[in-house]
mmCIF file of C-alpha atoms in Angstrom:
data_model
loop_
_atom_site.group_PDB
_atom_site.id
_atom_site.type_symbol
_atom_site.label_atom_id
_atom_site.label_comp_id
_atom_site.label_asym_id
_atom_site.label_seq_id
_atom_site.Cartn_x
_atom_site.Cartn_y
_atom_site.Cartn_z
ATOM 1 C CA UNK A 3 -43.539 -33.881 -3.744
ATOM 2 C CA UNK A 4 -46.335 -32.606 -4.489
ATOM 3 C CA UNK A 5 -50.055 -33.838 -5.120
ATOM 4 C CA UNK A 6 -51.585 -32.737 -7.869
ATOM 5 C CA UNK A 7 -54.106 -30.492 -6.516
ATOM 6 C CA UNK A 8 -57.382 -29.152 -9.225
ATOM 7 C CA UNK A 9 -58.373 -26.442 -6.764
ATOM 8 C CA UNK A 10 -55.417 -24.856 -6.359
ATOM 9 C CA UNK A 11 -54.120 -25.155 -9.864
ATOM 10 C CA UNK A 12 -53.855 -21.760 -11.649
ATOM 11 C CA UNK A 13 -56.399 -20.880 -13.610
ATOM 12 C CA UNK A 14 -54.315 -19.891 -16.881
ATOM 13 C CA UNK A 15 -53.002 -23.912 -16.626
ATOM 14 C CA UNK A 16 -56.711 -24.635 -17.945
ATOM 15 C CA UNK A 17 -56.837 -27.058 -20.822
ATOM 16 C CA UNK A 18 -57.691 -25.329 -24.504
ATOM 17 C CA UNK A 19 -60.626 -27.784 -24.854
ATOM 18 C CA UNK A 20 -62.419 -25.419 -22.335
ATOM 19 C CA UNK A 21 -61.391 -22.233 -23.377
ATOM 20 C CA UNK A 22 -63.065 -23.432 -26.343
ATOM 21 C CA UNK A 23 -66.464 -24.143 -25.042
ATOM 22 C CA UNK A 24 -66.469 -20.993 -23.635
ATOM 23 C CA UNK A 25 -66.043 -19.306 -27.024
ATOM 24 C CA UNK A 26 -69.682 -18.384 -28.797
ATOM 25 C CA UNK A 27 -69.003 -15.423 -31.022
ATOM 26 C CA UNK A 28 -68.028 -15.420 -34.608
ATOM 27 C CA UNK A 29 -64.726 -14.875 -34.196
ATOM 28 C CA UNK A 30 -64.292 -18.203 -32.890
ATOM 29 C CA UNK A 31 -60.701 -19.093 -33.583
ATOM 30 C CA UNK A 32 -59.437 -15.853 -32.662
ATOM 31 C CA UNK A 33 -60.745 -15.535 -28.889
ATOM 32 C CA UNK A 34 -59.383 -19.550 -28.885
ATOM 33 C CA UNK A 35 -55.959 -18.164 -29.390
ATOM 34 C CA UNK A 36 -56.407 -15.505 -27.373
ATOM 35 C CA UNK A 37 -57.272 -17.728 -24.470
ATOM 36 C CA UNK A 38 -54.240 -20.051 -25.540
ATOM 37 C CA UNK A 39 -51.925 -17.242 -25.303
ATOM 38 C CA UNK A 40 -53.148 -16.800 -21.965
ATOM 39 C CA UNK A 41 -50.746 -20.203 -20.407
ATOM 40 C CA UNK A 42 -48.922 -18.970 -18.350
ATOM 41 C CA UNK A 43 -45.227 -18.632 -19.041
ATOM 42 C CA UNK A 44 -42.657 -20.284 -16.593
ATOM 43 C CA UNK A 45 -41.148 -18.327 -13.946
ATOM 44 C CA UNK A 46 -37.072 -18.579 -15.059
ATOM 45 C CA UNK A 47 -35.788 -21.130 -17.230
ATOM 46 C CA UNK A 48 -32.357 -22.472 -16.526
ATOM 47 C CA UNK A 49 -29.223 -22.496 -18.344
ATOM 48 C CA UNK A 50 -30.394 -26.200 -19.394
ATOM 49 C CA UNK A 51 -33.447 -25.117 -20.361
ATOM 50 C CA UNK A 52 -35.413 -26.293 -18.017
ATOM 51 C CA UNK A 53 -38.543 -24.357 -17.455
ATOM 52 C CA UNK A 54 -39.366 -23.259 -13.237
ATOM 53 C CA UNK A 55 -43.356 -22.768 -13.046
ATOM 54 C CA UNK A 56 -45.442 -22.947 -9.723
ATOM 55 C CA UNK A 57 -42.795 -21.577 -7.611
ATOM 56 C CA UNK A 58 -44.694 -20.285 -4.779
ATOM 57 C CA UNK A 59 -44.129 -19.824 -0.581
ATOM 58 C CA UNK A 60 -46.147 -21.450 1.674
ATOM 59 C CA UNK A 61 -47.021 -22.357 5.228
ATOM 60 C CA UNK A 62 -47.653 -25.793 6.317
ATOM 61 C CA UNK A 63 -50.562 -26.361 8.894
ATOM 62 C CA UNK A 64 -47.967 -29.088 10.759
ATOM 63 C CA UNK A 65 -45.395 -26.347 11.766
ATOM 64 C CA UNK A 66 -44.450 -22.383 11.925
ATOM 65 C CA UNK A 67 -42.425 -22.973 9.183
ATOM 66 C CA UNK A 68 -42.858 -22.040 5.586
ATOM 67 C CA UNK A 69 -41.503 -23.574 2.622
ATOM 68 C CA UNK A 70 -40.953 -22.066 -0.628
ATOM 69 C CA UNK A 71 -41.124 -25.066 -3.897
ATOM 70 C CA UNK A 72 -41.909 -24.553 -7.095
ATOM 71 C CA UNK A 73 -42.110 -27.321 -10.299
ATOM 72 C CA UNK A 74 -39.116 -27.933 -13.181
ATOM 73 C CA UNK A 75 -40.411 -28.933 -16.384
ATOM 74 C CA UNK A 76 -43.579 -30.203 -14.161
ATOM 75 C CA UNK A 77 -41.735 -32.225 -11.463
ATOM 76 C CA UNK A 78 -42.303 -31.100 -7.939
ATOM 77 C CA UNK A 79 -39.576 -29.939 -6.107
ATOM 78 C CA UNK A 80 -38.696 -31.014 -2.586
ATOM 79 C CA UNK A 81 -39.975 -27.947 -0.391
ATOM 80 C CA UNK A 82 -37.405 -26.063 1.284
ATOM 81 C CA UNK A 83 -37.687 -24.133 4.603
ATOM 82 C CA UNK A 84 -37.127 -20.189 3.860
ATOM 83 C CA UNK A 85 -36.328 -17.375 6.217
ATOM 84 C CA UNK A 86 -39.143 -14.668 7.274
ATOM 85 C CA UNK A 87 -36.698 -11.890 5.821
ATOM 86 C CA UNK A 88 -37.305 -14.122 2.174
ATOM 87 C CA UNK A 89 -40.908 -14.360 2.732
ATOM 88 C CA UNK A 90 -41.567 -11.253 3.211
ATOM 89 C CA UNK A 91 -38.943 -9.950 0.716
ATOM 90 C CA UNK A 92 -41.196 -12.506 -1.714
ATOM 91 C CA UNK A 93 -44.227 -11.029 -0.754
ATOM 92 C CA UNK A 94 -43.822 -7.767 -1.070
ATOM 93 C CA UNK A 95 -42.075 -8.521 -4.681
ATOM 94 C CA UNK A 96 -38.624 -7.183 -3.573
ATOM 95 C CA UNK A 97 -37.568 -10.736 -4.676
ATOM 96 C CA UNK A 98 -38.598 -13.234 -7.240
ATOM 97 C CA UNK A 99 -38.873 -16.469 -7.896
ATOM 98 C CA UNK A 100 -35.193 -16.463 -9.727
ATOM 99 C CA UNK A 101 -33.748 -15.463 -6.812
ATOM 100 C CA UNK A 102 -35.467 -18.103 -4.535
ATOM 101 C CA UNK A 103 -34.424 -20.321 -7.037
ATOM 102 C CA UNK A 104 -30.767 -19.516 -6.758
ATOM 103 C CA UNK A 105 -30.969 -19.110 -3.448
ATOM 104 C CA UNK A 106 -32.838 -23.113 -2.111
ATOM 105 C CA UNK A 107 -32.514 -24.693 -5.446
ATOM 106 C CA UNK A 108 -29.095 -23.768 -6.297
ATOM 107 C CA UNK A 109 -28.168 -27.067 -7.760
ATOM 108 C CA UNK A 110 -31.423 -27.208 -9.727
ATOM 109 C CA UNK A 111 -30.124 -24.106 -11.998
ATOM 110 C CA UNK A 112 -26.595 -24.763 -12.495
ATOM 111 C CA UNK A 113 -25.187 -26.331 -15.990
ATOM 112 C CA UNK A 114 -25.256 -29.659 -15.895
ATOM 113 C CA UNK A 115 -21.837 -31.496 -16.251
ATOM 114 C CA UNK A 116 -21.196 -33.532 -19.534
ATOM 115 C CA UNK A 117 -22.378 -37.178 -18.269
ATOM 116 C CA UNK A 118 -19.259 -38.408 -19.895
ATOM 117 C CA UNK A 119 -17.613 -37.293 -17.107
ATOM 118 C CA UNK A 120 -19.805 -40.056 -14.474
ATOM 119 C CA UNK A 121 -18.409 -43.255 -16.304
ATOM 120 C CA UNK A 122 -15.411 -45.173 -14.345
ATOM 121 C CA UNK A 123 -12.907 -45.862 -14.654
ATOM 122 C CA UNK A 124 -11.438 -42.642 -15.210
ATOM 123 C CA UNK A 125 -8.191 -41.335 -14.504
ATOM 124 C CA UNK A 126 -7.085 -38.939 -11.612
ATOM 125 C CA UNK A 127 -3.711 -36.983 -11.686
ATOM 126 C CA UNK A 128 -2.739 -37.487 -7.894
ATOM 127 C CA UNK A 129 0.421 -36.133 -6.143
ATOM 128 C CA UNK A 130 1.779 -39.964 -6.539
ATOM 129 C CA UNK A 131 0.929 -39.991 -10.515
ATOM 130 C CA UNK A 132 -1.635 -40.575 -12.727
ATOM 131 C CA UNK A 133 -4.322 -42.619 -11.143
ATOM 132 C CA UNK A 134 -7.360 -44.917 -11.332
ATOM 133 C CA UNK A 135 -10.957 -43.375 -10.363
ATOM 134 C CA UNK A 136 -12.611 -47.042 -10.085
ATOM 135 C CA UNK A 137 -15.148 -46.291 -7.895
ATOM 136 C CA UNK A 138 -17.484 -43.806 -6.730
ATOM 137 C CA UNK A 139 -21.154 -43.569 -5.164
ATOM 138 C CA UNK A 140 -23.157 -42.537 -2.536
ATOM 139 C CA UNK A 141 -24.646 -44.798 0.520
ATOM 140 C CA UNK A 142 -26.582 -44.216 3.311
ATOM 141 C CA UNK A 143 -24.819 -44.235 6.821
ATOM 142 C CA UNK A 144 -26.932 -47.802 8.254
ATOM 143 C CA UNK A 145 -24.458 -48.032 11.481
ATOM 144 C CA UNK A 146 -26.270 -47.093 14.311
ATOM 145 C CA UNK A 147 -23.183 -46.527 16.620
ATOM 146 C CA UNK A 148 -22.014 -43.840 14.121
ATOM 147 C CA UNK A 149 -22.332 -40.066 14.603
ATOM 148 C CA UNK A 150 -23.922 -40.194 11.269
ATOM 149 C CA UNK A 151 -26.729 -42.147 11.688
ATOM 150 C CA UNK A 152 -28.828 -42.443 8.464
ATOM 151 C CA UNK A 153 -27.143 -39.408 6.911
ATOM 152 C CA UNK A 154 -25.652 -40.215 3.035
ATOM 153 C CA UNK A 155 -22.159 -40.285 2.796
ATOM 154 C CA UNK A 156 -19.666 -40.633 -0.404
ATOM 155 C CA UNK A 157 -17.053 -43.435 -0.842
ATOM 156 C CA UNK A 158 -14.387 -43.558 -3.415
ATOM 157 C CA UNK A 159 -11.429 -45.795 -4.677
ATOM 158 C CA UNK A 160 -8.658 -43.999 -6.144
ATOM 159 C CA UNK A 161 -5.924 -46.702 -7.097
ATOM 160 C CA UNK A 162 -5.376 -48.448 -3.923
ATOM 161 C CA UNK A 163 -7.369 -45.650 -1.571
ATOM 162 C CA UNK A 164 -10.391 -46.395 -0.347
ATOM 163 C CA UNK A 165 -11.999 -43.283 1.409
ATOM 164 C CA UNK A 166 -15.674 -42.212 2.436
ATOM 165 C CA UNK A 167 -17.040 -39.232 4.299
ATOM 166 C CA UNK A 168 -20.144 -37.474 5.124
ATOM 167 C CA UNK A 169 -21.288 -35.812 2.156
ATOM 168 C CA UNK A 170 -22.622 -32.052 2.580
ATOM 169 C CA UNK A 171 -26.295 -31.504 1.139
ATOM 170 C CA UNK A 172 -24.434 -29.087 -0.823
ATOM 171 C CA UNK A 173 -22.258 -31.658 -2.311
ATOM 172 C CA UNK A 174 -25.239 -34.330 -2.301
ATOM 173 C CA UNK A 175 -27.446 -32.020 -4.613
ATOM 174 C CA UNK A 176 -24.571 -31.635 -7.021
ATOM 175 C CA UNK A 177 -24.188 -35.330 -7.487
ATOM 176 C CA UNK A 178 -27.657 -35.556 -7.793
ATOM 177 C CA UNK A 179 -28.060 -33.006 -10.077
ATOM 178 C CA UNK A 180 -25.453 -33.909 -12.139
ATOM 179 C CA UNK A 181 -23.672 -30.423 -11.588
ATOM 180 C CA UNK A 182 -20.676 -31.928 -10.219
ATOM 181 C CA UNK A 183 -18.982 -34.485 -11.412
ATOM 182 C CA UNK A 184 -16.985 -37.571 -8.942
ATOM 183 C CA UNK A 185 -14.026 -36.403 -9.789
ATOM 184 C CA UNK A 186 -14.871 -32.900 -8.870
ATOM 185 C CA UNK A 187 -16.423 -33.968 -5.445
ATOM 186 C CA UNK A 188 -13.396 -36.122 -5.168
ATOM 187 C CA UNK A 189 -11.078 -32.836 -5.180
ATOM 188 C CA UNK A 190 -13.294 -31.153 -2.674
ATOM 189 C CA UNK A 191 -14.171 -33.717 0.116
ATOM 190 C CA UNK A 192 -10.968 -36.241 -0.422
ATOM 191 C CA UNK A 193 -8.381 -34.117 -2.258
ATOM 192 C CA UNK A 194 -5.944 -33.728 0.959
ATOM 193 C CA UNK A 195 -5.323 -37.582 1.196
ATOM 194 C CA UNK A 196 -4.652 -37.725 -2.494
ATOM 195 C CA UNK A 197 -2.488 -34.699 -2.777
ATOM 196 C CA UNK A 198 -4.720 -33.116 -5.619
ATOM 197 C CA UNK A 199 -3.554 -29.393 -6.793
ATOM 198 C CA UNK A 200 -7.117 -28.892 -7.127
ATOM 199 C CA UNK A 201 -8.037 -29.126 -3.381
ATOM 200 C CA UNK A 202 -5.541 -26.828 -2.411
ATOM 201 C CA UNK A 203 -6.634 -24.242 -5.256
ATOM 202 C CA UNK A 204 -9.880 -23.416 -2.735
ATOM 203 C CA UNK A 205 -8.230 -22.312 0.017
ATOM 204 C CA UNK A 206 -7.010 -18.462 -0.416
ATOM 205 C CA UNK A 207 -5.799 -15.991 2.482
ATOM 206 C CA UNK A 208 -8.183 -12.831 2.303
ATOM 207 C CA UNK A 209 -7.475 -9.855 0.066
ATOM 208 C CA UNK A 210 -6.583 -6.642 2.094
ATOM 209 C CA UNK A 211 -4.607 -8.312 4.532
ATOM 210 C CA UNK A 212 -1.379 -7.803 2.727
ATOM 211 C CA UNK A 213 -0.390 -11.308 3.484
ATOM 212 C CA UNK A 214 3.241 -12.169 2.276
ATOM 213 C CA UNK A 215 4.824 -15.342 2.066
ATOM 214 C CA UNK A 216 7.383 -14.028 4.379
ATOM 215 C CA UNK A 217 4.990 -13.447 7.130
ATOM 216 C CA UNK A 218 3.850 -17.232 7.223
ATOM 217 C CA UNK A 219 5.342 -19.498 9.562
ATOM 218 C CA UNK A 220 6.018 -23.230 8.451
ATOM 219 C CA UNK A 221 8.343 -24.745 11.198
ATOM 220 C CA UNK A 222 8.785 -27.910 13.312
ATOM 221 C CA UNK A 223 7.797 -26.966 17.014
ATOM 222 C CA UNK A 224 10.915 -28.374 18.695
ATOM 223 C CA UNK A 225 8.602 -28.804 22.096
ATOM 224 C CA UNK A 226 6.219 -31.250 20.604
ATOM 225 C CA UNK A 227 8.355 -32.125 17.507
ATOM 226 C CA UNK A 228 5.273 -31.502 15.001
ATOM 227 C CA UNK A 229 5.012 -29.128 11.756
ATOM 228 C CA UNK A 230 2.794 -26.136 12.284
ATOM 229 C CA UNK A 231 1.493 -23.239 10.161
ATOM 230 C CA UNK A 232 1.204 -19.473 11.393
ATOM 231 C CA UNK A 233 0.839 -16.049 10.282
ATOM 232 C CA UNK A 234 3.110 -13.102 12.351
ATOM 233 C CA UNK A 235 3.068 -9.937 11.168
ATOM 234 C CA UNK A 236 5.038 -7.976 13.561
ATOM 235 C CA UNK A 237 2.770 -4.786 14.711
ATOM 236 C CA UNK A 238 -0.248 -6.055 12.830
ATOM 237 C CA UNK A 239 -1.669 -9.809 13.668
ATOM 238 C CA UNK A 240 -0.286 -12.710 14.833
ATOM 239 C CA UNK A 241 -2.248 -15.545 14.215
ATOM 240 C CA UNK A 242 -2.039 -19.026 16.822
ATOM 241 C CA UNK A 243 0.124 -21.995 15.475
ATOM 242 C CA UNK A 244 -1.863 -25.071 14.217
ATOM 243 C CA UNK A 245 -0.445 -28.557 13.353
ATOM 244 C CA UNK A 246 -1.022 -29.391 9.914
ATOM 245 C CA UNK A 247 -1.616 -33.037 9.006
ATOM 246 C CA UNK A 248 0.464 -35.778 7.554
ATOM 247 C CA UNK A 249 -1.564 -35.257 4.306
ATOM 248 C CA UNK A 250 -1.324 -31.774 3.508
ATOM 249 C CA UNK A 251 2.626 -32.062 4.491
ATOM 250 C CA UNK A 252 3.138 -34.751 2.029
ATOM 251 C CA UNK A 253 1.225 -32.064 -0.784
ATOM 252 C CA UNK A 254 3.736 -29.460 0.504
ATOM 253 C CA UNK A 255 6.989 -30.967 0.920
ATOM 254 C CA UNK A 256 6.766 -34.176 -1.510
ATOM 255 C CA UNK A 257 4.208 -33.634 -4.469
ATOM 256 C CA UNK A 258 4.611 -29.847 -4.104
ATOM 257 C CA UNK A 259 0.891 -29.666 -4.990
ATOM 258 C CA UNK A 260 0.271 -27.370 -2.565
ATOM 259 C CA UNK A 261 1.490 -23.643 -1.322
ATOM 260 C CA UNK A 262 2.407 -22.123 1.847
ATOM 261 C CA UNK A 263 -0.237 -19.934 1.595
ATOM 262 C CA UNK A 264 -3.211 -22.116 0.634
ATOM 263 C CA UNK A 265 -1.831 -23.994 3.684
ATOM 264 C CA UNK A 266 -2.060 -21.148 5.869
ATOM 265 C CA UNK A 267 -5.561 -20.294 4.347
ATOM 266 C CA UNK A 268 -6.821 -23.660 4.642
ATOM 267 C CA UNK A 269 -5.891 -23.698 8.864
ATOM 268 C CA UNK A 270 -6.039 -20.158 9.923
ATOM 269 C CA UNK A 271 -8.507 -18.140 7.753
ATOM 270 C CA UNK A 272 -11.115 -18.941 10.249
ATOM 271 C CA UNK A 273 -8.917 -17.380 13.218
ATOM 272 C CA UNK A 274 -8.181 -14.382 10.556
ATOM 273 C CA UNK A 275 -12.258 -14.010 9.924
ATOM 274 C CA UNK A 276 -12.723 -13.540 13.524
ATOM 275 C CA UNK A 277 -10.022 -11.421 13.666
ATOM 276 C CA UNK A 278 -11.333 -9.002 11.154
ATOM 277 C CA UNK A 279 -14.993 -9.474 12.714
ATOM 278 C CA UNK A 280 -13.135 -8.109 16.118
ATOM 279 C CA UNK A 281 -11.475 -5.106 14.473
ATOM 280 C CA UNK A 282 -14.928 -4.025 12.748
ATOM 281 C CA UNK A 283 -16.312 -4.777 16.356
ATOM 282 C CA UNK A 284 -13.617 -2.325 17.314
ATOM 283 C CA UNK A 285 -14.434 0.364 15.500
ATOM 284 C CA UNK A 286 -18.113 0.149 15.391
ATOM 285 C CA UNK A 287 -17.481 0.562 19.493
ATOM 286 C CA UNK A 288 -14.786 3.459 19.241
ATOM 287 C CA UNK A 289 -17.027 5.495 16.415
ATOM 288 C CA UNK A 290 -20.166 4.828 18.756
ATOM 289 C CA UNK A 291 -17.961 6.479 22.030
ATOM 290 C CA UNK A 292 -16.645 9.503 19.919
ATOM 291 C CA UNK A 293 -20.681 9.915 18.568
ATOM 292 C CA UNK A 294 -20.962 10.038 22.556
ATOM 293 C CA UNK A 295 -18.976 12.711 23.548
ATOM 294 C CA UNK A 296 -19.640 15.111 20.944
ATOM 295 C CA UNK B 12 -42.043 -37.094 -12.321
ATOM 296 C CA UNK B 13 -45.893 -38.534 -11.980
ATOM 297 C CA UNK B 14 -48.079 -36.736 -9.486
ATOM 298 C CA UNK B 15 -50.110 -39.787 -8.081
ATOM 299 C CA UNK B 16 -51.323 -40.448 -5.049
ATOM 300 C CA UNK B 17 -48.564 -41.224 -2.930
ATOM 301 C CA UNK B 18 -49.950 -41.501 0.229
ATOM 302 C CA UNK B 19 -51.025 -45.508 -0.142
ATOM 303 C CA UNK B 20 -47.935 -46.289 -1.358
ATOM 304 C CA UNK B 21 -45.801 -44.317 1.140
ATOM 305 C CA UNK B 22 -47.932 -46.508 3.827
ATOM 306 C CA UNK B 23 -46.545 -49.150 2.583
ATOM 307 C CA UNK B 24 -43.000 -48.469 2.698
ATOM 308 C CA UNK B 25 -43.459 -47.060 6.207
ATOM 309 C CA UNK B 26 -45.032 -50.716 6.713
ATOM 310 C CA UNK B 27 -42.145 -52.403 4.954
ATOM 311 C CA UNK B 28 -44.976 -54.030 2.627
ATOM 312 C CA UNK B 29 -42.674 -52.790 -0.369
ATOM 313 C CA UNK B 30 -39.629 -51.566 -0.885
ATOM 314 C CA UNK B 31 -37.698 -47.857 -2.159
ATOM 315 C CA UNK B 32 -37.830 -49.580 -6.111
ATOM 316 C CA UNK B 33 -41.293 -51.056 -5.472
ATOM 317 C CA UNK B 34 -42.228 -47.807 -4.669
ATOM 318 C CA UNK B 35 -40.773 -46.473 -7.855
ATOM 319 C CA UNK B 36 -42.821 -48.470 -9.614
ATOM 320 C CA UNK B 37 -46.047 -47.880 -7.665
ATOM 321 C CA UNK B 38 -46.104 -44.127 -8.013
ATOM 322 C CA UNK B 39 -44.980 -44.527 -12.084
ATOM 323 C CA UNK B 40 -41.491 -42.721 -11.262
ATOM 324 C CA UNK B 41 -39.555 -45.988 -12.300
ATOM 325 C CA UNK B 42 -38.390 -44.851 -15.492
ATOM 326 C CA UNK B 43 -37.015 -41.585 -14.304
ATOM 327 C CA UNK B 44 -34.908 -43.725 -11.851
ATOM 328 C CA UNK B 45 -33.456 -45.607 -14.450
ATOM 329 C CA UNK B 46 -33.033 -42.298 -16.081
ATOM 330 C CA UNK B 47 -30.638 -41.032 -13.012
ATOM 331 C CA UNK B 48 -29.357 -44.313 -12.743
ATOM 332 C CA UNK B 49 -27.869 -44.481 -16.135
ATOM 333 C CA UNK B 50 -27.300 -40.851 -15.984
ATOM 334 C CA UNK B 51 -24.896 -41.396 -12.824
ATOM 335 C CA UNK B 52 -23.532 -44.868 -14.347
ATOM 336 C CA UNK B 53 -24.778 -46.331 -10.901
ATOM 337 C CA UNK B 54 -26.633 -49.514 -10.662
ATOM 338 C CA UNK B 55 -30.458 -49.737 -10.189
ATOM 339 C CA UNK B 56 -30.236 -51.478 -6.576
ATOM 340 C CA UNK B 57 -32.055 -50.328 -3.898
ATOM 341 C CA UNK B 58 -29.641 -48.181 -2.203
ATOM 342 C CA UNK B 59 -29.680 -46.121 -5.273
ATOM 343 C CA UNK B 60 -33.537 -45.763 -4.948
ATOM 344 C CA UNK B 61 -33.488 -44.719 -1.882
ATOM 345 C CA UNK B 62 -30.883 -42.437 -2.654
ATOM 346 C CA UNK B 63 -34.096 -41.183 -5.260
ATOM 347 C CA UNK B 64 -36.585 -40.968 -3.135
ATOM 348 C CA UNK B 65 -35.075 -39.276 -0.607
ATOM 349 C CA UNK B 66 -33.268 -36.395 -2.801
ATOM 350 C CA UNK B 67 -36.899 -35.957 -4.056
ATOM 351 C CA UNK B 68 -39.008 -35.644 -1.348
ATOM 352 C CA UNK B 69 -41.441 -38.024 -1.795
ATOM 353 C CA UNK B 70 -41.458 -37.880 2.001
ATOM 354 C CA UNK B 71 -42.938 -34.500 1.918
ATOM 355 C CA UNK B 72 -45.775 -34.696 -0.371
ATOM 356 C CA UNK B 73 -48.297 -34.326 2.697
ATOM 357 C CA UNK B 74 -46.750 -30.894 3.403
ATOM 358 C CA UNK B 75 -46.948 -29.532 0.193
ATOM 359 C CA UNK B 76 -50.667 -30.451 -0.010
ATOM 360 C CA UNK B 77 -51.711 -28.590 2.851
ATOM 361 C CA UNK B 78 -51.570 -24.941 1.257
ATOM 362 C CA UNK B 79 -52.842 -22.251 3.398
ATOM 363 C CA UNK B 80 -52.233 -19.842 0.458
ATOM 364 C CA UNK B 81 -52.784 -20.355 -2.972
ATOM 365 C CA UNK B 82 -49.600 -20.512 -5.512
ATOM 366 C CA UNK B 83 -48.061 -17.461 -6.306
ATOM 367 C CA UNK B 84 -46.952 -16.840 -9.652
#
């Protein structure tokens, strides 16, 4: 947050009263307006109409870091560290303060949800049935044995389920912001143990892998006697087998609120990233050895 | 969002001389609280300003003093 600081307010911010003093000539009330049209105009405004001004990078004297903030509709924001690439990019004017914006404030720009939509009870369409949402909010981890130890978490009752879980500073700022409503955080952090279509809906296999539904593996290992999910594509990729939990069977098989291949999305795009990360690898390598011998 | 002087109050907190909504108060940011409390539908307690004062970095209002260059507009 910041202090408000005289010396190192802009210029242009200067009250009226002494661009008025300032005026001697004749012509008075036309140099006044001419200074008042001199305010500077904010940097973006949002969606919500909320006005950025002040964003600016900086370095603090405590650390090698630097920080880019800036002020919405006069409220500091909470600094945020920024890459070198970004300063410099900033610096040199290749980006702007939009982009910064959207970039370490992404929450700050988004449209705001209807707050409608933050009163409980409300009602949740589970995989069992219509629900109730009766609570929601966020808390801050005070266990001292836990792994995490003064971060804030979310915790929700959904009919009879009680759940909490670390929430992301992604997910934190979206609360906060009022970007994203419970419900919607509910679909994203605890949607697997209530069987919501909408938590499935995230996970998609990647395009240009010609994925079929035939090529994904949903079987009981007969060895261990659990349910795992795999991709073989005879001559192309064959992915490992991983177990896939009580929850997202129950979406599957019972509430058919989820697919085979948002399953197989959900525990092997990962593997399938690396694997693509590998083939580029590849080829990089075998272009760099033909560049060789010619 | 007032732009006091926050480092006498933020002393205090550190001290546990106040607490996260007597805080709120000192540094005039009460009503926007209430604001985001209402907003949310949560309940003015003081995990909920906490919850505020952390999300808006009251913590960091030394660092942003300390400019080594000016603001860039």
């Amino acid at each position: 947050m910041a202090k408000k600081k005289k010396d190192s307010a802009p210029a242009a911010e200067e009250k009226p009263e002494k661009a008025k003093k300032e005026v001697t000539s004749e012509n008075e009330e036309v140099k006044t307006n001419e200074k008042k049209s001199e305010k500077r105009a904010p940097q973006m405004v949002t969606v919500n109409g909320d006005k950025v001004t002040h964003g600016h990078i900086f370095k603090s004297n405590k650390s090698e870091d630097w920080f880019f903030t800036a002020k919405i509709n006069g409220v500091p924001l909470k600094p945020q560290i920024v890459s070198n690439q970004d300063m410099d990019d900033f610096m040199t004017k290749k980006i702007e303060v939009p982009q910064l914006m959207e970039k370490y404030y992404p929450t700050k720009i988004m449209p705001k949800v209807n707050v409608d939509e933050f009163k409980l009870p409300q009602t949740i369409q589970t995989g069992e049935g219509e629900q109730q949402l009766v609570k929601f909010n966020v808390y801050k981890q005070t266990d001292i044995e836990a792994a995490d130890f003064g971060k804030y978490r979310f915790y929700a009752q959904v009919g009879d389920k009680r759940m909490s879980c670390t929430a992301s500073k992604e997910d934190l700022n979206a609360y906060f912001d009022l970007v994203q409503s419970p419900k919607a955080i509910i679909a994203k952090n605890f949607g697997d143990k209530l069987g919501l279509a909408e938590h499935y809906q995230q996970f998609q296999l990647p395009e240009g892998m010609n994925i079929e539904g035939k090529d994904i593996k949903f079987r009981k290992n007969p060895q261990t006697n659990r349910f795992e999910i795999s991709i073989d594509k005879p001559g192309e990729l064959t992915t490992s087998a991983k177990e896939v939990s009580y929850e997202d069977r129950q979406a599957y098989f019972q509430y058919k609120t989820a697919t085979k291949d948002q399953l197989a999305a959900k525990y092997l795009n990962h593997e399938l990233a690396n694997m693509t990360l590998g083939n580029s690898n590849k080829q990089q390598q075998s272009v760099q050895k033909s560049m060789a011998i010619a | 969002m007032a732009t006091e002087e926050y480092e006498v109050p933020l002393a205090k907190l550190h001290a546990k001389e106040i607490t996260y909504t007597e805080f709120l108060k000192e540094v005039n940011c009460y009503k926007q609280f209430k604001n985001w409390c209402n907003a949310h539908s949560v309940k003015e307690d003081e995990g909920a300003a906490q919850c505020f004062f952390d999300h808006y970095g009251f913590e960091e209002s030394n660092m942003v003093k300390e400019f080594i260059m000016d603001p860039v507009s």
